[in-house]
Coordinates of C-alpha atoms and ligand atoms in Angstrom, one line a residue:
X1 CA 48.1 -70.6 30.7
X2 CA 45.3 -71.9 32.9
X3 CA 44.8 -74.8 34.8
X4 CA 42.6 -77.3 35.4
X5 CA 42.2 -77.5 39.0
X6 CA 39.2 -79.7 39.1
X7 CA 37.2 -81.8 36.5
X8 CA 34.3 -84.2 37.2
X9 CA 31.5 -85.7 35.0
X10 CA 28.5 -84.6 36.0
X11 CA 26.4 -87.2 33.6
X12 CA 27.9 -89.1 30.6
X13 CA 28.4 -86.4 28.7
X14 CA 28.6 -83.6 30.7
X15 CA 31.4 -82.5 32.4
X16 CA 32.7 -79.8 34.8
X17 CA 35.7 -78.1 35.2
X18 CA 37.2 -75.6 37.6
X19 CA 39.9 -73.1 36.1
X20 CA 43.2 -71.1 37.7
X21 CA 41.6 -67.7 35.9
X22 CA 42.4 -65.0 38.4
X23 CA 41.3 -61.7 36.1
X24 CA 38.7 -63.6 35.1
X25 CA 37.1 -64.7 38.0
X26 CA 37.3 -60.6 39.3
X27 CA 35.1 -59.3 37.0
X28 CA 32.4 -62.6 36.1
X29 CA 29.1 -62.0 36.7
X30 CA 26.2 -65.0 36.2
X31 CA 25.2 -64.8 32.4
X32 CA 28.2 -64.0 31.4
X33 CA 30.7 -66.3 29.3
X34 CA 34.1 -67.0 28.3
X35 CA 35.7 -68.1 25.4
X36 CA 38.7 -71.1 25.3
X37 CA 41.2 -72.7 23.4
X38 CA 42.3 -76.2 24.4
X39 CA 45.8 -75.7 22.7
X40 CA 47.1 -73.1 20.4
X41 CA 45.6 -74.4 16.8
X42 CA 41.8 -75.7 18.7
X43 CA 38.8 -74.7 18.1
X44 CA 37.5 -71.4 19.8
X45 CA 34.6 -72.5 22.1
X46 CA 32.0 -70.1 23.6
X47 CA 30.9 -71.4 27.1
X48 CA 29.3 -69.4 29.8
X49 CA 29.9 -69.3 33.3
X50 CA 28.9 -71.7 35.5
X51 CA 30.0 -70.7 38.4
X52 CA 33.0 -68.5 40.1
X53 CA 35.2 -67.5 43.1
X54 CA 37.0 -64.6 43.4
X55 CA 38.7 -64.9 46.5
X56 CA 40.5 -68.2 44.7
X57 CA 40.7 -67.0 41.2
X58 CA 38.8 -69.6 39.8
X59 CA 36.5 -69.8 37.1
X60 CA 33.9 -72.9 36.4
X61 CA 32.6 -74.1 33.5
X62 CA 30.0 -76.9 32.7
X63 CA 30.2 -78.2 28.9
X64 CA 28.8 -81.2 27.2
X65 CA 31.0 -83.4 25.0
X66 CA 29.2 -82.8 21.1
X67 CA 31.8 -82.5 18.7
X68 CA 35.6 -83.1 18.2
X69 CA 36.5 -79.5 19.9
X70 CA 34.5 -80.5 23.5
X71 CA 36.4 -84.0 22.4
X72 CA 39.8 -82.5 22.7
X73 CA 38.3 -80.4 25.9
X74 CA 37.8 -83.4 27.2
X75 CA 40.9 -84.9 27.0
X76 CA 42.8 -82.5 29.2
X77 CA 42.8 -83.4 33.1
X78 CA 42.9 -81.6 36.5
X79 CA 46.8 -80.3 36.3
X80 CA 47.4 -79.6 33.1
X81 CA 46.3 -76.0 31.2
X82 CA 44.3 -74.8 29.0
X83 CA 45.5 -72.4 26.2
X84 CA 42.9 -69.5 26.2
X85 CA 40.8 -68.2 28.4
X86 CA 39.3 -64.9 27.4
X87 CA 36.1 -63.4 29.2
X88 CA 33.8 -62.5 30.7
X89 CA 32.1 -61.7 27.5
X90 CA 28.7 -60.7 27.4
X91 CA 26.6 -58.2 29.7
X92 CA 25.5 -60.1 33.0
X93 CA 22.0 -61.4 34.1
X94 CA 20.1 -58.7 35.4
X95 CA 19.2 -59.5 39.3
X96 CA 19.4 -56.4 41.3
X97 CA 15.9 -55.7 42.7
X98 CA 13.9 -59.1 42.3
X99 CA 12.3 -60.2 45.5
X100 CA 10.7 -63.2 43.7
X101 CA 11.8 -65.0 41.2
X102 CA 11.4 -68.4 39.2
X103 CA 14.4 -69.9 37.4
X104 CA 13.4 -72.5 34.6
X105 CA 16.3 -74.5 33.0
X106 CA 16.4 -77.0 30.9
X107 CA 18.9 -79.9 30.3
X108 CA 22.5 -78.5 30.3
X109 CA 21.2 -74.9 30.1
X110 CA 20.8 -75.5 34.0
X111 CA 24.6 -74.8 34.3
X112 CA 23.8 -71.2 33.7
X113 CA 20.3 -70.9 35.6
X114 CA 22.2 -72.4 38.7
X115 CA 24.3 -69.6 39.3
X116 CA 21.7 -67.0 38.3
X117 CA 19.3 -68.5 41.2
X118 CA 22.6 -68.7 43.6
X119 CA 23.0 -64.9 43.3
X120 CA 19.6 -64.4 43.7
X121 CA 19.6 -66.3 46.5
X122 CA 22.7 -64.5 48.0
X123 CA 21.1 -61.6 47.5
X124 CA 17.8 -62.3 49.7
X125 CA 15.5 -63.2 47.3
X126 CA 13.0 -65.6 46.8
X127 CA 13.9 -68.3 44.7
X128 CA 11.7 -71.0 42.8
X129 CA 13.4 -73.2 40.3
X130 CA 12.2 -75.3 37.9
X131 CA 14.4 -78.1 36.3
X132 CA 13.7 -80.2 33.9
X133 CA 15.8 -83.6 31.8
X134 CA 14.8 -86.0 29.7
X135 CA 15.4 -88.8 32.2
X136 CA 17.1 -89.7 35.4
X137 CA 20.9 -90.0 34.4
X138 CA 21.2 -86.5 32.6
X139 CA 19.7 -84.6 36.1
X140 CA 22.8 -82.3 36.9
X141 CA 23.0 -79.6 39.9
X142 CA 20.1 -81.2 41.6
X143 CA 21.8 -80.6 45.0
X144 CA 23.4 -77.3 44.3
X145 CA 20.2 -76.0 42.7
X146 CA 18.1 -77.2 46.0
X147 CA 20.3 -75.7 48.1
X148 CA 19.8 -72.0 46.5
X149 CA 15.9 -72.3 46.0
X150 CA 12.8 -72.0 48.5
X151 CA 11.2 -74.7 46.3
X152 CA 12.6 -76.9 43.7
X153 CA 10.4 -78.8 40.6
X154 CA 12.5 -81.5 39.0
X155 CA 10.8 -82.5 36.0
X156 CA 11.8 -85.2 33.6
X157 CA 10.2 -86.6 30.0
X158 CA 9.9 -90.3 31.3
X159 CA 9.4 -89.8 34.9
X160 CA 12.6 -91.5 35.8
X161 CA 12.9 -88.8 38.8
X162 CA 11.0 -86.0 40.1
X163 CA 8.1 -85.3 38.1
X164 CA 6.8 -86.8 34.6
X165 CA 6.0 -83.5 32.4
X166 CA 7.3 -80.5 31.0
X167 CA 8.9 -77.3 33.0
X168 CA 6.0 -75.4 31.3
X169 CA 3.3 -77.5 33.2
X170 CA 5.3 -77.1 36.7
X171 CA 6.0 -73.0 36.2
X172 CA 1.9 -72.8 35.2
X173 CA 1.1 -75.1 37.9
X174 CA 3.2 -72.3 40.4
X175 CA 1.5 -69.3 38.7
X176 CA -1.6 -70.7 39.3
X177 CA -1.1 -71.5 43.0
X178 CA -1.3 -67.7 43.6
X179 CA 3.4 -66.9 43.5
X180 CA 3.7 -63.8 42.3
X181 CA 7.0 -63.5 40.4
X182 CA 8.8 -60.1 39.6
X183 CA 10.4 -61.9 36.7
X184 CA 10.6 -65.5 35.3
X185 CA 14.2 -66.4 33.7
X186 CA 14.2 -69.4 31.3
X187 CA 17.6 -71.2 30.2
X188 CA 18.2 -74.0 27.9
X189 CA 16.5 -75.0 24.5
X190 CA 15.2 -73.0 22.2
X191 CA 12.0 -74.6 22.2
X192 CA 11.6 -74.9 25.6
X193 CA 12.6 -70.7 26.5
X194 CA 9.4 -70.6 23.0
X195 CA 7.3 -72.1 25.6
X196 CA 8.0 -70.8 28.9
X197 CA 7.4 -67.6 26.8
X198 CA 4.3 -68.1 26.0
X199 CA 2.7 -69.5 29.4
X200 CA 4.1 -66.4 31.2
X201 CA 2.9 -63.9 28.8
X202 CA -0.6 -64.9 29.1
X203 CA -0.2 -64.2 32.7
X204 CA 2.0 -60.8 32.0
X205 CA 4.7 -61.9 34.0
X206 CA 8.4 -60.4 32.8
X207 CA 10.6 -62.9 31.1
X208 CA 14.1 -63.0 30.2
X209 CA 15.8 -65.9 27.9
X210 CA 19.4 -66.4 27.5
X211 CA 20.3 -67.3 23.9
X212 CA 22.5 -69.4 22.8
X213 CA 23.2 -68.7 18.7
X214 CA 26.4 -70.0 17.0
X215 CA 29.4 -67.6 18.3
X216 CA 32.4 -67.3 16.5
X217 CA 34.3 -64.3 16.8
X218 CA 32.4 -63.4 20.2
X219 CA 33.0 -59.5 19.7
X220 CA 30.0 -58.4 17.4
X221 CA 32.2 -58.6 14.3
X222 CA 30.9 -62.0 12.4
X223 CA 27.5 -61.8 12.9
X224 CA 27.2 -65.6 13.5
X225 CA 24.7 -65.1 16.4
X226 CA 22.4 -62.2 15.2
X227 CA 19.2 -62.6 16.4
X228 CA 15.8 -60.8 16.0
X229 CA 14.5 -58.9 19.1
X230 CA 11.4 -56.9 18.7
X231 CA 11.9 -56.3 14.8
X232 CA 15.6 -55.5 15.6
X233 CA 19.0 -57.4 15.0
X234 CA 21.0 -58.1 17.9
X235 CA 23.9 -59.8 18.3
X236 CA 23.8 -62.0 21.3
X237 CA 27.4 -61.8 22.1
X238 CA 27.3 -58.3 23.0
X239 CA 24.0 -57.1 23.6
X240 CA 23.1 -60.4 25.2
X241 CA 23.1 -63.4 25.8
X242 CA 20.2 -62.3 27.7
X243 CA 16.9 -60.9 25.9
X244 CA 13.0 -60.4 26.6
X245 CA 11.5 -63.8 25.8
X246 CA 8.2 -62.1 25.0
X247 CA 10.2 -60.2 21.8
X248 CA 12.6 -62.7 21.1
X249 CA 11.6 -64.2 17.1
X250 CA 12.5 -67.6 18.5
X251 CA 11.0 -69.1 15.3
X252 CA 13.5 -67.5 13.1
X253 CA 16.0 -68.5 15.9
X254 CA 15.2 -72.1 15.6
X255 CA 15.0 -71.6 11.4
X256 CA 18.8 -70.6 11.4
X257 CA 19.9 -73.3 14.2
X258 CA 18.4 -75.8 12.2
X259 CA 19.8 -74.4 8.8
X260 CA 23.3 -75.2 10.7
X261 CA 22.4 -78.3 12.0
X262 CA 23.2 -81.0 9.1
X263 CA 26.3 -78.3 8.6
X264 CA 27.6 -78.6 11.7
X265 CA 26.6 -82.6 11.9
X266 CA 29.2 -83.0 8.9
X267 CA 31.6 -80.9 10.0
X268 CA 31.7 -82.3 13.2
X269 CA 32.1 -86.1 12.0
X270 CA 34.7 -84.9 9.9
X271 CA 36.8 -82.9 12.8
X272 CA 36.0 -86.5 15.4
X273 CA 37.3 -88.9 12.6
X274 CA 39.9 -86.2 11.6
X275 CA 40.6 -85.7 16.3
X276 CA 40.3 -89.9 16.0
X277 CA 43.0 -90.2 14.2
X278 CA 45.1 -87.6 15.9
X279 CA 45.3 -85.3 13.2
X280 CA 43.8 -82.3 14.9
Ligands
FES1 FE1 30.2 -63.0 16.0 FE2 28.5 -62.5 17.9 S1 29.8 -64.2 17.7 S2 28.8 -61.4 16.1

């Protein structure tokens, strides 16, 4: 079993918790991510790794409450356990060797950027970081992120904080400005990883994405996140999550997350009302 030893919401519906996972937290790496059952008959839940310690054993996780299985997540409190807690999964963020970097994440995808830029950071590096939310009360990691970068672009739809605009406009806007970047890593939406493609090719700059596909199995064998990376399938649960955003077919990506969206919409109505009741 493993316990909550600290939850906190970080925004409305995003939430934080900090996990008594010893073997875990020896062999995490940023990028990488676990998988968790709240109890024995819950849903399985990919979530990667926000964050570890492995002088305490701990493991961190950031999620956002969208269905009835981050419901039930969210229903458990510092103290009590969790039933599963398999990882790390996934092969980590490559960092070894940047001297300049730019992080972009976007909404809750910045609870994987963050400790990709704190390694980098850690490890000497020079670390930009652009953030971006669609207004003020969904910013999360604004401190943690500003205390691991050498300059910091928060970006929000409405202009509520930081800047009005896109991360796309900020990361151009740096380019321009004469950085130099060994390597630009983009995490959070689909559309948004599309994007920060496209600006940084036109200036040849190296990009990786983290991709985020439906996981269910989590071991290659289901072939729920199989992806298409320069004309090949890969599955992003074992030869990623992390891929070259400049091969990624993020359009067929977006195809197949939308062909599961109204599916998963009805299936996750039915689990809340079925989790409302206290059926599940
Ligand atoms: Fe099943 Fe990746 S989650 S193949």
């Amino acid at each position: 079993m493993f316990e909550i030893l600290e939850k906190r919401a970080l925004n409305p519906t995003v939430v934080r918790m900090t996990v008594s996972a010893p073997r875990v937290a020896r062999k995490a790496e940023p990028g990488q991510f676990i998988i968790l059952r709240a109890g024995e008959n819950s849903e399985r839940i990919p979530l990667t790794i926000a964050d570890y310690n492995r002088d305490q054993g701990t493991v961190t996780i950031i999620f956002q409450i969208v269905g009835a299985g981050t419901m039930e997540l969210n229903t458990l409190n510092e103290g009590e356990c969790l039933h599963d807690f398999v990882g790390p999964l996934g092969t980590p963020t490559h960092t070894e060797g940047l001297k300049k970097v730019c992080i972009v994440g976007g909404g809750v995808g910045c609870a994987i950027a963050y400790p990709v830029a704190k390694k980098l950071h850690e490890a000497g590096a020079v670390v930009h970081s652009v953030v971006g939310f669609r207004s003020k009360d969904l910013v999360i990691l604004e401190d943690e992120f500003d205390s691991v970068s050498d300059e910091l672009r928060m970006m929000t739809d409405d202009g509520s904080h930081g800047q009005k605009g896109l991360v796309t406009a900020a990361l151009e806007e740096l380019i321009q400005n004469g950085n130099q970047y060994d390597e630009v890593i983009a995490i959070g939406p689909l559309v948004m990883m599309k994007f920060v493609s496209q600006v940084t090719k036109k200036y040849g700059i190296k990009t990786i994405v983290s991709m985020n596909p439906i996981m269910i199995d989590g071991t290659g064998m289901c072939g729920g996140c199989r992806l298409t990376v320069g004309g090949e399938t890969k599955f992003a649960c074992v030869d990623g999550p992390d891929f070259d955003g400049h091969l990624v077919d993020f359009d067929e990506a977006m195809a197949r997350s939308g062909m599961y969206r109204d599916f998963e919409a009805h299936a996750r109505e039915a689990a809340c009302n079925l989790f409302r009741k206290g059926e599940i």
